Amino acid sequence: MAKLFEYKEKKYKYAYHRGGNTVWLRGQIKDHKFLRISTGKKLSVANMNFVEKNWEKLLQEHWNKKDNKENRAKQLTIAQLVESALEVNETANKGSKKKYRIIFNNHIIPAFGDMLPDDITAGVLRKFQVDLRVKKKLSKKRY
């Protein structure tokens, strides 16, 4: 049987405190290893009850954040994607490739180079278009 933790005369299976002023969570959800994590919630009966009631959801959120961070770390930046696209473009002639590289180096890389594809939204693209037209004074034909 799982060890029960006691706080203010109430027994908890998943929520506990470790001597500090924070509620901790311990448990395991399907296909994942056993975890002990800080919930960041201040130690109180209400927060202990909340963690005890929602422990599965809190653990799942923890794993989702961890998986998301790992997946984002594996993604290529826009600069890396552009570079690989230019390298594998075999259909364009030498002059076109040179023009593409100039455009990418002068406009795309400064604006989006360090960004991940997931970070680019319609608003970001709209701002980019306005910047090309207003700040760099390019005609609509060029963007």
mmCIF file of C-alpha atoms in Angstrom:
data_model
loop_
_atom_site.group_PDB
_atom_site.id
_atom_site.type_symbol
_atom_site.label_atom_id
_atom_site.label_comp_id
_atom_site.label_asym_id
_atom_site.label_seq_id
_atom_site.Cartn_x
_atom_site.Cartn_y
_atom_site.Cartn_z
ATOM 1 C CA MET A 1 0.000 0.000 0.000
ATOM 2 C CA ALA A 2 1.221 3.514 -0.778
ATOM 3 C CA LYS A 3 2.598 5.596 2.042
ATOM 4 C CA LEU A 4 0.129 8.228 3.214
ATOM 5 C CA PHE A 5 1.350 11.701 4.129
ATOM 6 C CA GLU A 6 -0.275 13.669 6.888
ATOM 7 C CA TYR A 7 -0.815 17.418 7.001
ATOM 8 C CA LYS A 8 -2.959 19.074 9.648
ATOM 9 C CA GLU A 9 -4.390 15.680 10.653
ATOM 10 C CA LYS A 10 -5.507 14.812 7.116
ATOM 11 C CA LYS A 11 -3.920 11.971 5.159
ATOM 12 C CA TYR A 12 -2.781 12.459 1.548
ATOM 13 C CA LYS A 13 -1.560 9.871 -0.922
ATOM 14 C CA TYR A 14 -0.056 12.171 -3.594
ATOM 15 C CA ALA A 15 0.357 15.631 -2.058
ATOM 16 C CA TYR A 16 2.990 16.300 0.583
ATOM 17 C CA HIS A 17 5.432 18.890 1.897
ATOM 18 C CA ARG A 18 9.162 18.579 2.326
ATOM 19 C CA GLY A 19 9.855 20.950 5.178
ATOM 20 C CA GLY A 20 9.505 24.097 3.075
ATOM 21 C CA ASN A 21 6.481 26.194 2.334
ATOM 22 C CA THR A 22 5.548 24.452 -0.926
ATOM 23 C CA VAL A 23 3.206 21.620 -1.839
ATOM 24 C CA TRP A 24 4.934 18.734 -3.581
ATOM 25 C CA LEU A 25 3.440 15.964 -5.671
ATOM 26 C CA ARG A 26 4.546 12.372 -5.987
ATOM 27 C CA GLY A 27 3.087 9.783 -8.277
ATOM 28 C CA GLN A 28 3.235 7.948 -11.544
ATOM 29 C CA ILE A 29 1.058 8.048 -14.620
ATOM 30 C CA LYS A 30 0.860 5.417 -17.348
ATOM 31 C CA ASP A 31 4.012 4.909 -19.438
ATOM 32 C CA HIS A 32 6.077 7.366 -17.391
ATOM 33 C CA LYS A 33 8.479 6.977 -14.523
ATOM 34 C CA PHE A 34 7.669 7.800 -10.916
ATOM 35 C CA LEU A 35 8.084 11.521 -10.174
ATOM 36 C CA ARG A 36 8.392 13.902 -7.272
ATOM 37 C CA ILE A 37 7.785 17.486 -8.392
ATOM 38 C CA SER A 38 7.206 20.822 -6.757
ATOM 39 C CA THR A 39 3.839 22.271 -7.661
ATOM 40 C CA GLY A 40 4.950 25.803 -6.812
ATOM 41 C CA LYS A 41 1.811 26.201 -4.707
ATOM 42 C CA LYS A 42 2.053 27.646 -1.233
ATOM 43 C CA LEU A 43 1.526 25.131 1.556
ATOM 44 C CA SER A 44 -2.097 25.245 2.709
ATOM 45 C CA VAL A 45 -4.913 22.783 3.263
ATOM 46 C CA ALA A 46 -6.719 24.092 0.168
ATOM 47 C CA ASN A 47 -3.638 23.603 -2.037
ATOM 48 C CA MET A 48 -2.938 20.174 -0.564
ATOM 49 C CA ASN A 49 -6.536 19.176 -1.345
ATOM 50 C CA PHE A 50 -6.253 20.633 -4.864
ATOM 51 C CA VAL A 51 -3.051 18.677 -5.599
ATOM 52 C CA GLU A 52 -4.499 15.497 -4.116
ATOM 53 C CA LYS A 53 -7.631 15.814 -6.254
ATOM 54 C CA ASN A 54 -5.828 16.827 -9.499
ATOM 55 C CA TRP A 55 -2.592 14.880 -9.214
ATOM 56 C CA GLU A 56 -2.955 13.038 -12.552
ATOM 57 C CA LYS A 57 -3.662 16.223 -14.466
ATOM 58 C CA LEU A 58 -0.688 17.987 -12.822
ATOM 59 C CA LEU A 59 1.675 15.127 -13.659
ATOM 60 C CA GLN A 60 0.403 15.009 -17.254
ATOM 61 C CA GLU A 61 0.963 18.780 -17.617
ATOM 62 C CA HIS A 62 4.496 18.308 -16.295
ATOM 63 C CA TRP A 63 5.229 15.612 -18.884
ATOM 64 C CA ASN A 64 3.646 17.663 -21.691
ATOM 65 C CA LYS A 65 5.875 20.646 -20.855
ATOM 66 C CA LYS A 66 8.937 18.417 -20.749
ATOM 67 C CA ASP A 67 8.051 16.752 -24.072
ATOM 68 C CA ASN A 68 7.352 20.137 -25.661
ATOM 69 C CA LYS A 69 10.748 21.495 -24.545
ATOM 70 C CA GLU A 70 12.540 18.450 -25.925
ATOM 71 C CA ASN A 71 10.702 18.659 -29.257
ATOM 72 C CA ARG A 72 11.369 22.391 -29.598
ATOM 73 C CA ALA A 73 15.056 21.797 -28.933
ATOM 74 C CA LYS A 74 15.101 19.364 -31.870
ATOM 75 C CA GLN A 75 13.497 21.829 -34.300
ATOM 76 C CA LEU A 76 15.604 23.697 -36.825
ATOM 77 C CA THR A 77 15.635 27.491 -36.809
ATOM 78 C CA ILE A 78 14.479 29.419 -39.857
ATOM 79 C CA ALA A 79 18.127 30.200 -40.717
ATOM 80 C CA GLN A 80 18.964 26.480 -40.692
ATOM 81 C CA LEU A 81 15.916 25.630 -42.795
ATOM 82 C CA VAL A 82 16.728 28.353 -45.336
ATOM 83 C CA GLU A 83 20.314 27.181 -45.592
ATOM 84 C CA SER A 84 19.273 23.591 -46.226
ATOM 85 C CA ALA A 85 16.640 24.707 -48.756
ATOM 86 C CA LEU A 86 19.247 26.694 -50.685
ATOM 87 C CA GLU A 87 21.660 23.762 -50.655
ATOM 88 C CA VAL A 88 19.180 21.244 -52.054
ATOM 89 C CA ASN A 89 17.659 23.558 -54.684
ATOM 90 C CA GLU A 90 18.921 21.947 -57.862
ATOM 91 C CA THR A 91 16.383 23.393 -60.299
ATOM 92 C CA ALA A 92 17.396 27.057 -60.076
ATOM 93 C CA ASN A 93 20.259 28.369 -62.155
ATOM 94 C CA LYS A 94 23.380 29.882 -60.605
ATOM 95 C CA GLY A 95 22.187 33.490 -60.994
ATOM 96 C CA SER A 96 18.839 32.771 -59.341
ATOM 97 C CA LYS A 97 20.499 30.975 -56.443
ATOM 98 C CA LYS A 98 22.739 34.010 -55.914
ATOM 99 C CA LYS A 99 19.675 36.315 -55.862
ATOM 100 C CA TYR A 100 17.853 33.994 -53.451
ATOM 101 C CA ARG A 101 20.826 34.008 -51.088
ATOM 102 C CA ILE A 102 21.012 37.825 -51.169
ATOM 103 C CA ILE A 103 17.295 38.119 -50.401
ATOM 104 C CA PHE A 104 17.499 35.603 -47.582
ATOM 105 C CA ASN A 105 20.620 37.182 -46.075
ATOM 106 C CA ASN A 106 19.278 40.761 -46.319
ATOM 107 C CA HIS A 107 15.655 40.239 -45.315
ATOM 108 C CA ILE A 108 14.647 36.790 -44.088
ATOM 109 C CA ILE A 109 17.565 35.903 -41.819
ATOM 110 C CA PRO A 110 17.620 39.253 -39.923
ATOM 111 C CA ALA A 111 13.869 39.032 -39.314
ATOM 112 C CA PHE A 112 13.377 35.310 -38.663
ATOM 113 C CA GLY A 113 16.820 33.668 -38.407
ATOM 114 C CA ASP A 114 16.754 32.593 -34.744
ATOM 115 C CA MET A 115 13.031 31.855 -34.674
ATOM 116 C CA LEU A 116 11.506 28.401 -34.810
ATOM 117 C CA PRO A 117 8.792 27.753 -37.396
ATOM 118 C CA ASP A 118 6.192 27.398 -34.612
ATOM 119 C CA ASP A 119 6.923 30.980 -33.504
ATOM 120 C CA ILE A 120 5.939 32.565 -36.797
ATOM 121 C CA THR A 121 2.355 33.811 -36.741
ATOM 122 C CA ALA A 122 0.228 35.853 -39.148
ATOM 123 C CA GLY A 123 0.968 38.946 -37.042
ATOM 124 C CA VAL A 124 4.722 38.389 -37.270
ATOM 125 C CA LEU A 125 4.480 38.013 -41.051
ATOM 126 C CA ARG A 126 2.328 41.136 -41.359
ATOM 127 C CA LYS A 127 4.845 43.169 -39.333
ATOM 128 C CA PHE A 128 7.622 41.814 -41.555
ATOM 129 C CA GLN A 129 5.764 42.946 -44.686
ATOM 130 C CA VAL A 130 5.166 46.422 -43.265
ATOM 131 C CA ASP A 131 8.837 46.703 -42.281
ATOM 132 C CA LEU A 132 9.889 45.786 -45.827
ATOM 133 C CA ARG A 133 7.580 48.366 -47.331
ATOM 134 C CA VAL A 134 8.086 51.211 -44.828
ATOM 135 C CA LYS A 135 11.587 50.836 -43.359
ATOM 136 C CA LYS A 136 13.360 49.281 -46.315
ATOM 137 C CA LYS A 137 11.183 51.076 -48.886
ATOM 138 C CA LEU A 138 10.670 48.028 -51.091
ATOM 139 C CA SER A 139 7.862 48.032 -53.627
ATOM 140 C CA LYS A 140 4.922 45.643 -53.284
ATOM 141 C CA LYS A 141 6.372 43.709 -56.203
ATOM 142 C CA ARG A 142 9.521 42.922 -54.173
ATOM 143 C CA TYR A 143 7.738 41.473 -51.132
#
